Every structure is written in structure tokens, then in C-alpha cells.
Amino acid sequence: MIDRRTLFGTTAAVASAFTSFFGSRKAAAAVTSKSLPNDIEPRGTYTEGRLERLPEMDMESRLEFTQGFRNWSLRNFGRKSSSRVNELVREAGFVTSPSPPIDDVLAAIGDDLTVWTSVRCKTTAQQIMWNNLVDGFNANKDAYLAELDAADASGPGTLELNADLDIPDYTKHEIHIQPGGYIGDPLGGYVYHYGVNVFTLDLSSEDVFHRDLAQIIPVPEDGKMERFLDIGTGVAQLPMAVKERFPETDVWGIDVGAPMLRYGHMRAAENGLDINLSQRMAEDTGFEDNSFDVVTAYILFHEVPTEETKKILAEVRRILRPGGVFFPVDFRTYTQTRPSASGRFNQWWDHVHNNEVWTEEYRASDFIQLMADAGLVVNEDAPTLQKRFWNSVMATKPV
Amino acid sequence: MTEGSKSKATHREDFVPPQTEDVFLDNAALDNVMSTVIALGSEFWALQKRMNVMETLLEENGSVSKEMVEAYRPTEEQSAAWEEQRDRFINRVYGFLQNTGTDSKTAG
Ligand SMILES: C[S@@+](CC[C@H](N)C(=O)[O-])C[C@H]1O[C@@H](n2cnc3c(N)ncnc32)[C@H](O)[C@@H]1O
């Protein structure tokens, strides 16, 4: 592990310091990952050995602050702000649940100081998080780019990039205000991964959400699970977890964003997981008819306009084999749940100020009906995650 | 934003930044000052953490180097204690922002 710290001034000095001063501490969990050419892991990994520590301690500390400040903004101040929203909406003569239309909620809030100060805090938490990550990874960009370049051609697993891919405009937004979004920053995969750990309020997350999710993915009735695909796979956390659960399965992940896939491929290779990642659009995957047993999409659809969602669902039906399972996980739509006024206000913030450009369109759609319209048979008893936040649905392609 | 990897074009320049201004308070200057004050908290915390690590290393070892600080791994107990220290810091310093004169009407 120590011999891999070759960069950022953490050289032999660290090795000796590490041995002499930390030898008596609870040893860090063994790193099971393998070293790729140009691999850098300047400060080792977090406790369970999979998530690499950030390149500088200050960067790590700033992120810890962001985590704490975000918790405070959402839980402490946020709770107070939410009761204030509901109170103002009630005072304006509405019931708070279900929420009146968003324009009425905004009118009731007016320029209330509690609400807008809280929104300021939440928004700034997001901004300082990205600033810190973008700044810190870019300060070491040559090393990180060299690491990615070398990893592209390493295995196990394969990476297929498509420089000529016709990328539709709707995927080019800086969703969650991440600078460059999914396609615009070559180090976007790193930035996304650590940023999302903060969103999920779990700094040391070792792909826990994705590993939990992989455990509940339904296998087709006939038990055949030879080929699996995750669409909008991001940094490929779900395919990695699926490969761990089904080592014999041919596991694929596709995404529009090359920076996401490159980082994902590197992590999979480092962790010895043989998965195939390819830069392709979910609405036009190029895979053969009937060629997958299971297709998943984890928090993809709230970032896609409804017209494109219809195309993606048709494509999913085409590439699933008869009896194959589709298992998407995402927010609940308004047809499934009606938020209270404060919940509605948070969703408005997410859409307008967290730049979740397509999420309102998604929530307004009837996703279950869209799956049925695409010729999939919806099973209302899909296994669900413990976290109520996300909703999983299950559908099969008719035999 | 990084310049591209020299070996291949793996990202696009035509990404779309948010179209909405984020001004929530009376004027943009106030929003900006708030953001600056919050950002300074994160820089402060980075220094505080360095102090914590240096104190620990000095106590254990009598000397300290930048490399040792960077490589330091807090124990579980330290992580928990420092997290509590961080949260107390945040409450102490940013708790003021909740004083908006509406408390009498809003339940805690
Ligand atoms: C919120 S992220 C989720 C990523 C991943 N599933 C995860 O668990 O973190 C959405 C991902 O979908 C990708 N994406 C959006 N629209 C797409 C499309 N039409 N085809 C392929 N990928 C798409 C984005 O590039 C992004 O990586």
C-alpha cells in the first residue's frame, strides 16, 4: 500500500512516518485493489479500503465542513425553514398537504427571511462543495489525467469511448450545478463521486447505496442472469456491485459522459471487477434485440425529458429478452405521492437552483404508465430499498 | 475546469451552465457576503483540523512534518470527537443566521 504513494510529496518520508507512528494504531483495512500503471493514491483509502482519500488533507477537511454545514442547513435550519413555509402557506389560507401549486407557495413565502436565508445556506453548501472538489482535483490534474489515460487500456473490464457520439443538448446541463456537468470536465467522474457522497450524507460511503441496491435486484423468473445492463450508469457503482453479487454475469454499463465512464472503469479495474463500460445513449444503445436478462437505471429518469424517456423505455423493451426484468429506481412522481407545501418548495429549489433541469417534467409524468405504454408489464410488488427517498419499480418484458 | 487530456478528447466544451441567478436576499451583495462567510468557515475548519492533527503528532512524537500531517489517519474516536467539534463550531458560528425575528411564531 505504501509503495503506491508516489505523488504529491508523500514519498519515502511518509512511508517511514506511517510505519513508525501509525504502526500501533488500528491498521487501515487492507487494500484489496490492484495497482494500475500511473495509479495514484496519494493518501491511501478511507477505512474500508475502496474510496480513496482526497489528494490533500485541506480538501478533505473542507469537504467535512461542507458535510457538517449541509447537515445543519438541511436538518437544523432546514427543519425550521420548512415549518415556516408551511406556516406561511397556512396563513395565506391554503392547506399544506397536499401542497397548493408552487406559484401560490412562492407568493405565500414572499420575502420571508428565515426561508430565504436557509435557501442561501443550502445553495452555498452546494457551491463550496463543488468549488473545493474542482479546485483540488485540478490542482493535481496532470497526475489524475495520466492515471485515467493509463487506466483506459487496463483491465479487468473494458472501456469503450465514442468521440463521435451525437450528444443531445438535454444531457449537457450542469445538473446539481456540478461545473461542466457529466460531459464537460475531464475529471468530472472524480468530482461527481465525492460530491455525491456528500449529497447522500455519508462521506465515507463505500458504494453502500449501490451495494444495497444490487442485493435486491430481481432475477428473472427462469433464473437466467447471463447478461446485465445499467443505463445512465455514471461512475459505474451499480455495475460494480452487481458484478460482486453475480460474478458469472456479463455486466455492462452505459452513459453519455466519457469522464464518468473513465473514472468508473478505473475504479472497477482497480477493484478487480470485470465489467464493460461503453459511451452510448440509453435511447439508442446499439445492442441487439433480446440481448439482456436484466436492465437497471438508478436515478437516471428524473434527469431526462419525458419525450426522451419514452424512447429509452422503448429501447429497454427492445434489448430485454422476453421474461427479462427492468428495474428502475428514482424519485416518486406526483402520480405516486403528493408533497406537502414545504416538500414542494424543496423540489422547486432542486429544479430551479440546483439545476435539476428535467426533474419537474419527470415528477409530472406518470412513469408507471409510460412503462406500460412501452409494452412492459409492471409488477407493483417490486422489492424496495429501506431508504424511502427512492422508489423502485419493476417491470418485465412479456414472454 | 481542466484542459483536456492530451491523448484524447474525452469531454465536450458545449456544456450548459445554469440559467438562473442565485440571489435570494435583498441584494446580490448580501448573498455574496453570506457565501463568502460560509466558504471561510470551510477554510477555517481546514486549519483547525491541521491544528488537531499537529497537536496529536507532537504529543505522540515530539516533532511533526507536512508529510506526517498529510498521511495522518484519525482513529475512530478522534474522528467522532472532531466531528462533534465541527458541529459545535457550525452551531456556534452559523446559529446566528437563524435569528430572523420569526421565532415567536415558528415552533423550534
Ligand atoms: C444522476 S446520474 C446517476 C448515475 C449513476 N446511475 C449513479 O448511481 O450514480 C445520471 C447519469 O445518467 C447519464 N445520462 C443522462 N441521460 C442519459 C442518456 N440519455 N443516456 C445515457 N446516459 C445518460 C448522465 O451522464 C449521468 O451520469
XYZ file of C-alpha atoms and ligand atoms in Angstrom:
534
model
C 0.000 0.000 0.000
C 2.732 2.428 0.959
C 4.719 1.929 -2.209
C 1.800 3.326 -4.166
C 2.066 6.741 -2.581
C 4.447 8.188 -5.031
C 2.942 11.582 -5.618
C 2.204 14.917 -4.063
C 5.310 14.864 -1.945
C 4.191 11.834 0.013
C 7.297 9.843 -0.629
C 9.567 7.673 1.439
C 9.233 10.106 4.316
C 5.596 9.236 4.591
C 6.342 5.578 4.353
C 8.615 5.729 7.347
C 6.382 8.125 9.239
C 3.474 5.876 8.551
C 5.210 2.777 9.803
C 6.719 4.334 12.859
C 3.845 6.460 14.052
C 0.823 4.590 12.919
C 2.029 1.084 13.354
C 0.365 0.911 16.729
C -2.941 2.286 15.530
C -5.752 0.147 14.336
C -4.362 -0.773 10.953
C -6.219 0.586 7.972
C -8.202 -2.122 6.243
C -6.150 -3.973 3.679
C -6.456 -2.510 0.235
C -7.641 -5.323 -1.952
C -7.402 -3.196 -5.056
C -4.688 -3.677 -7.595
C -2.370 -1.015 -8.824
C -2.705 0.088 -12.440
C 0.061 1.882 -14.360
C 0.289 5.533 -13.240
C -2.115 4.726 -10.429
C -2.070 7.353 -7.730
C -3.491 7.047 -4.306
C -1.721 9.897 -2.592
C -3.201 9.423 0.854
C -4.409 5.855 0.864
C -8.048 4.926 1.221
C -10.807 5.537 3.728
C -11.490 2.897 6.315
C -12.974 0.106 4.265
C -10.371 0.367 1.588
C -12.320 1.254 -1.540
C -12.842 5.012 -1.581
C -9.511 6.767 -1.999
C -8.755 9.658 0.299
C -8.761 13.079 -1.313
C -5.365 14.280 -2.540
C -4.846 16.877 0.185
C -5.895 16.972 3.799
C -7.242 20.514 3.485
C -9.514 19.385 0.683
C -10.751 16.526 2.826
C -11.332 18.876 5.770
C -13.221 21.379 3.635
C -15.439 18.595 2.433
C -16.054 17.547 6.033
C -17.069 21.098 6.805
C -19.420 21.103 3.825
C -20.909 17.878 5.059
C -21.495 19.339 8.519
C -22.790 22.621 7.200
C -25.100 20.856 4.803
C -26.458 18.654 7.605
C -27.065 21.751 9.666
C -28.682 23.592 6.722
C -30.985 20.692 5.956
C -31.762 19.245 9.351
C -31.429 22.049 11.831
C -32.087 25.267 9.957
C -33.901 23.383 7.208
C -36.496 21.987 9.583
C -37.142 25.437 10.952
C -37.450 26.835 7.454
C -39.841 24.061 6.439
C -42.176 24.748 9.348
C -42.034 28.403 8.403
C -43.025 27.601 4.795
C -45.972 25.555 5.980
C -46.971 28.233 8.453
C -46.904 30.942 5.766
C -48.884 28.800 3.375
C -51.490 28.168 6.079
C -51.639 31.881 6.860
C -52.315 32.530 3.171
C -55.399 30.341 3.502
C -54.214 27.064 1.956
C -53.923 23.571 3.334
C -50.296 22.484 3.449
C -50.757 18.888 2.406
C -51.033 18.255 -0.407
C -49.250 21.400 -1.440
C -51.034 24.132 -3.363
C -49.443 24.978 -6.751
C -45.867 26.209 -6.461
C -46.769 29.778 -7.504
C -49.079 30.006 -4.515
C -46.399 28.605 -2.239
C -43.875 31.161 -3.501
C -46.379 34.007 -3.121
C -47.107 32.931 0.452
C -43.394 32.831 1.272
C -42.845 36.300 -0.157
C -39.520 37.614 1.093
C -39.531 35.746 4.384
C -36.072 35.980 5.873
C -35.972 32.571 7.541
C -36.856 30.757 4.369
C -34.514 32.615 2.053
C -31.581 32.649 4.444
C -31.960 28.905 4.763
C -32.090 28.565 0.978
C -28.950 30.685 0.745
C -27.148 28.323 3.139
C -28.241 25.208 1.298
C -27.240 26.649 -2.069
C -23.875 27.889 -0.858
C -23.164 24.490 0.706
C -23.564 23.001 -2.746
C -21.363 25.648 -4.361
C -18.487 25.400 -1.909
C -18.572 21.635 -2.212
C -18.043 21.728 -5.989
C -15.521 24.592 -5.789
C -13.412 22.605 -3.370
C -13.526 19.392 -5.398
C -12.925 21.030 -8.767
C -10.110 23.151 -7.352
C -8.431 20.261 -5.544
C -8.563 17.692 -8.320
C -7.446 20.265 -10.868
C -4.512 21.282 -8.708
C -3.277 17.735 -9.356
C -4.782 17.352 -12.784
C -1.759 16.076 -14.678
C -1.401 13.161 -12.313
C -5.098 12.370 -12.411
C -5.264 12.603 -16.190
C -2.231 10.356 -16.516
C -3.896 7.896 -14.161
C -7.050 7.898 -16.282
C -5.120 7.607 -19.539
C -3.317 4.538 -18.289
C -6.443 3.014 -16.795
C -8.420 3.322 -20.043
C -6.483 0.446 -21.551
C -6.138 -1.587 -18.352
C -8.309 -4.406 -17.160
C -10.068 -6.366 -15.955
C -13.092 -4.969 -17.703
C -13.351 -2.907 -20.848
C -13.976 0.735 -21.673
C -15.353 1.883 -24.991
C -15.396 5.621 -25.681
C -17.197 7.108 -28.636
C -15.756 10.511 -29.519
C -18.277 10.881 -32.361
C -21.320 10.225 -30.226
C -24.076 12.673 -31.071
C -24.728 14.093 -27.613
C -28.212 15.589 -27.215
C -28.494 19.033 -25.620
C -30.620 17.855 -22.710
C -27.667 15.958 -21.259
C -25.333 18.962 -21.391
C -26.709 20.841 -18.386
C -24.679 21.298 -15.246
C -27.072 19.165 -13.225
C -26.734 19.721 -9.440
C -24.671 22.775 -10.543
C -21.660 20.473 -10.939
C -19.176 22.503 -13.001
C -19.050 21.035 -16.507
C -21.814 18.542 -15.710
C -21.405 14.927 -16.840
C -19.695 15.696 -20.110
C -17.696 18.898 -19.709
C -14.901 18.257 -17.197
C -12.350 15.501 -17.876
C -12.120 14.987 -14.103
C -15.918 15.057 -13.757
C -16.062 11.435 -12.603
C -13.893 12.132 -9.574
C -15.778 15.312 -8.773
C -19.164 13.606 -9.105
C -18.230 10.639 -6.951
C -17.013 12.646 -3.956
C -19.776 15.226 -4.381
C -22.495 12.621 -4.369
C -21.050 11.154 -1.187
C -21.834 14.481 0.422
C -25.375 14.578 -1.010
C -26.002 11.185 0.432
C -24.826 12.443 3.825
C -22.238 9.729 4.028
C -18.705 10.913 3.499
C -17.083 7.535 3.821
C -19.619 5.776 1.677
C -18.153 2.644 0.169
C -20.769 2.379 -2.579
C -23.197 1.389 0.173
C -26.326 2.547 -1.634
C -25.346 0.719 -4.773
C -24.358 -2.411 -2.888
C -27.690 -2.406 -1.041
C -29.487 -1.907 -4.310
C -27.581 -4.688 -6.074
C -28.759 -7.092 -3.367
C -32.430 -6.519 -4.179
C -32.262 -6.552 -7.977
C -34.877 -9.109 -9.046
C -33.673 -12.043 -11.109
C -35.957 -13.154 -13.984
C -38.395 -15.929 -13.093
C -36.498 -18.577 -15.025
C -33.374 -17.709 -13.029
C -31.304 -16.858 -16.105
C -28.991 -13.948 -15.362
C -26.323 -14.106 -18.027
C -26.224 -10.516 -19.192
C -26.938 -7.338 -17.261
C -27.047 -3.663 -18.295
C -27.206 -0.462 -16.251
C -28.217 2.625 -18.250
C -27.065 6.102 -17.166
C -24.501 4.284 -15.090
C -22.438 7.338 -14.092
C -19.239 6.181 -12.410
C -20.425 2.568 -12.597
C -21.014 1.973 -8.915
C -24.041 -0.214 -9.604
C -22.394 -2.465 -12.232
C -19.504 -2.948 -9.812
C -21.876 -4.014 -7.074
C -23.830 -6.246 -9.462
C -20.636 -7.974 -10.547
C -19.887 -8.667 -6.899
C -23.298 -10.267 -6.441
C -23.311 -12.117 -9.790
C -19.662 -12.884 -10.630
C -20.630 -15.088 -13.605
C -22.844 -12.486 -15.277
C -21.636 -10.406 -18.232
C -22.120 -6.938 -16.734
C -22.489 -3.763 -18.819
C -22.948 -0.078 -18.043
C -23.550 2.771 -20.490
C -23.524 6.521 -20.067
C -23.385 9.626 -22.224
C -20.494 11.073 -20.221
C -16.978 9.882 -21.038
C -15.441 11.470 -17.907
C -17.866 9.476 -15.762
C -17.146 6.194 -17.520
C -13.379 6.621 -17.497
C -13.337 7.119 -13.749
C -15.768 4.220 -13.296
C -13.678 1.913 -15.436
C -10.560 2.798 -13.477
C -12.259 2.011 -10.177
C -13.669 -1.257 -11.474
C -10.264 -2.315 -12.802
C -8.572 -1.362 -9.555
C -11.074 -3.418 -7.650
C -10.624 -6.390 -9.939
C -14.176 -6.256 -11.260
C -14.607 -7.356 -14.840
C -17.362 -5.074 -16.165
C -17.840 -3.496 -19.587
C -18.484 0.230 -19.854
C -19.446 1.971 -23.048
C -20.279 5.520 -24.037
C -23.721 5.166 -25.575
C -27.112 6.816 -25.362
C -29.800 4.988 -23.420
C -32.325 5.769 -26.175
C -30.129 4.215 -28.853
C -27.887 1.642 -27.239
C -26.819 -0.240 -30.354
C -27.230 -3.553 -28.506
C -29.015 -6.445 -30.173
C -32.689 -7.231 -29.694
C -33.452 -9.505 -26.715
C -29.873 -9.405 -25.504
C -30.164 -8.632 -21.754
C -31.732 -10.527 -18.858
C -31.926 -7.504 -16.556
C -31.705 -3.755 -17.197
C -31.479 -1.187 -14.384
C -31.471 2.609 -14.243
C -30.516 4.204 -10.966
C -31.671 7.834 -10.652
C -31.489 8.407 -14.399
C -35.061 9.259 -15.361
C -35.530 12.417 -13.299
C -32.735 13.870 -15.435
C -34.404 13.069 -18.751
C -37.229 14.907 -20.592
C -40.410 12.844 -20.937
C -40.195 12.525 -24.715
C -36.719 11.004 -24.388
C -37.883 8.794 -21.532
C -40.431 7.260 -23.885
C -37.652 6.480 -26.358
C -35.485 4.989 -23.630
C -38.319 2.768 -22.402
C -38.954 1.533 -25.949
C -35.240 0.791 -26.271
C -35.227 -1.074 -22.957
C -38.096 -3.240 -24.148
C -36.263 -3.948 -27.399
C -33.000 -5.069 -25.801
C -34.560 -7.054 -22.929
C -35.204 -10.684 -23.756
C -38.740 -11.996 -23.199
C -39.145 -12.545 -19.464
C -36.314 -10.115 -18.796
C -36.594 -7.645 -15.931
C -36.425 -3.858 -15.949
C -35.726 -2.341 -12.528
C -35.514 1.474 -12.416
C -35.102 3.417 -9.188
C -35.908 7.106 -8.904
C -37.996 9.791 -7.210
C -41.691 9.221 -6.832
C -43.791 11.084 -9.401
C -46.774 13.245 -8.462
C -48.996 10.382 -9.578
C -47.412 8.349 -6.752
C -47.144 10.897 -3.992
C -48.235 14.468 -3.295
C -45.723 16.550 -1.355
C -46.594 18.994 1.386
C -46.001 22.706 0.776
C -42.506 22.613 2.259
C -41.645 19.477 0.271
C -42.932 21.125 -2.865
C -40.810 24.186 -2.135
C -37.703 21.983 -1.755
C -38.453 20.348 -5.074
C -38.791 23.768 -6.678
C -35.376 24.683 -5.271
C -33.878 21.483 -6.607
C -35.293 22.200 -10.046
C -34.502 25.911 -10.314
C -31.463 26.449 -8.119
C -29.843 23.040 -8.019
C -30.333 22.952 -11.780
C -32.241 19.669 -11.889
C -33.493 20.808 -15.257
C -35.778 17.864 -16.073
C -36.972 16.793 -12.679
C -40.246 18.756 -12.743
C -41.165 17.199 -16.060
C -40.321 13.793 -14.657
C -42.374 14.253 -11.488
C -45.322 15.493 -13.518
C -45.223 12.382 -15.708
C -46.863 9.045 -14.962
C -43.760 6.902 -15.149
C -45.591 3.642 -14.401
C -48.000 4.328 -17.242
C -45.113 5.187 -19.561
C -43.550 1.794 -18.833
C -46.855 0.102 -19.603
C -47.209 2.175 -22.791
C -43.790 0.936 -23.848
C -45.082 -2.632 -23.680
C -43.572 -3.613 -20.333
C -45.639 -5.435 -17.728
C -45.443 -3.539 -14.451
C -45.251 -5.527 -11.242
C -46.460 -3.396 -8.355
C -44.627 -5.535 -5.780
C -41.123 -4.506 -6.676
C -38.573 -5.014 -3.935
C -37.780 -1.662 -2.338
C -34.823 -0.136 -0.648
C -35.064 0.696 3.011
C -34.465 4.348 2.171
C -37.944 5.655 1.449
C -36.465 8.507 -0.517
C -36.101 6.455 -3.671
C -38.763 4.424 -5.286
C -38.006 1.238 -7.161
C -40.367 -0.154 -9.757
C -40.194 -3.428 -11.567
C -41.420 -4.448 -14.977
C -40.919 -7.431 -17.224
C -40.928 -7.873 -20.942
C -43.811 -10.170 -21.833
C -42.834 -13.681 -22.902
C -12.024 23.267 -15.389
C -9.205 21.161 -16.700
C -7.801 21.320 -20.144
C -8.360 18.070 -21.930
C -6.250 15.029 -21.555
C -3.520 15.389 -24.123
C -4.054 11.967 -25.547
C -7.729 12.180 -26.385
C -10.760 14.411 -26.407
C -12.909 12.852 -23.733
C -15.010 15.809 -22.759
C -17.076 18.486 -24.503
C -16.862 22.222 -24.155
C -20.510 22.857 -25.004
C -21.977 22.097 -21.579
C -24.770 24.396 -20.407
C -24.368 26.392 -17.158
C -27.430 27.168 -15.003
C -29.644 29.887 -16.402
C -30.983 31.144 -13.064
C -29.288 33.721 -10.881
C -28.993 32.677 -7.274
C -29.904 35.834 -5.420
C -32.221 35.080 -2.511
C -31.771 38.006 -0.156
C -32.303 41.720 -0.532
C -29.465 42.231 -2.919
C -26.700 40.264 -4.554
C -24.040 41.781 -2.302
C -25.720 40.280 0.744
C -25.901 36.866 -0.893
C -22.258 37.112 -1.882
C -21.126 38.101 1.591
C -23.082 35.204 3.081
C -21.419 32.784 0.678
C -18.015 34.212 1.462
C -18.614 33.861 5.200
C -19.700 30.251 4.762
C -16.740 29.481 2.498
C -14.413 30.980 5.105
C -15.842 28.506 7.598
C -14.632 25.662 5.436
C -11.164 27.218 5.205
C -11.168 27.765 8.961
C -12.107 24.161 9.556
C -9.233 23.015 7.360
C -6.848 24.969 9.595
C -8.483 23.680 12.751
C -8.098 20.114 11.535
C -4.417 20.741 10.808
C -4.028 22.019 14.369
C -5.749 18.945 15.742
C -3.513 16.634 13.750
C -0.369 18.564 14.617
C -1.187 18.573 18.310
C -1.719 14.847 18.206
C 1.503 14.203 16.341
C 3.510 16.478 18.619
C 2.125 14.821 21.690
C 2.905 11.377 20.385
C 6.170 12.113 18.736
C 7.626 15.483 19.694
C 8.033 16.622 16.113
C 5.918 16.931 13.050
C 6.347 17.318 9.286
C 3.973 18.254 6.482
C 4.150 14.692 5.180
C 3.141 13.281 8.532
C 0.184 15.624 8.694
C -0.965 14.706 5.191
C -0.638 10.999 5.881
C -2.351 11.109 9.235
C -5.287 8.799 9.788
C -7.501 9.739 12.686
C -8.666 6.912 14.894
C -12.380 6.265 15.094
C -12.517 8.037 18.456
C -10.720 11.063 17.049
C -12.981 11.194 14.018
C -16.023 11.167 16.254
C -14.593 13.820 18.581
C -13.552 16.061 15.694
C -16.935 15.690 14.061
C -18.538 16.856 17.267
C -16.077 19.738 17.438
C -17.011 20.670 13.866
C -20.736 20.568 14.562
C -20.347 22.708 17.672
C -18.316 25.175 15.622
C -21.038 25.323 12.984
C -23.776 25.825 15.561
C -21.834 28.492 17.409
C -20.860 30.469 14.353
C -23.759 29.987 11.954
C -26.547 29.691 14.503
C -26.861 33.486 14.238
C -28.279 33.109 10.754
C -31.419 31.621 12.257
C -32.222 34.828 14.159
C -34.758 36.226 11.747
C -37.310 37.599 14.148
C -39.946 34.975 13.414
C -39.215 32.604 16.282
C -42.228 33.634 18.323
C -44.405 32.339 15.525
C -42.440 29.303 14.438
C -42.097 26.237 16.548
C -38.419 25.307 17.004
C -27.765 11.212 -11.546
S -26.604 10.423 -12.563
C -26.742 8.784 -11.941
C -25.510 7.992 -12.203
C -25.459 6.595 -11.610
N -26.569 5.774 -12.018
C -25.309 6.617 -10.117
O -25.856 5.737 -9.487
O -24.652 7.476 -9.570
C -27.356 10.293 -14.153
C -26.409 9.754 -15.200
O -27.132 9.491 -16.395
C -26.378 9.902 -17.516
N -27.324 10.132 -18.601
C -28.297 11.060 -18.666
N -29.041 10.897 -19.773
C -28.521 9.827 -20.427
C -28.859 9.143 -21.629
N -29.884 9.528 -22.361
N -28.118 8.086 -21.992
C -27.064 7.680 -21.253
N -26.705 8.280 -20.103
C -27.425 9.336 -19.689
C -25.606 11.088 -17.024
O -24.454 11.319 -17.798
C -25.296 10.698 -15.587
O -24.070 10.030 -15.482
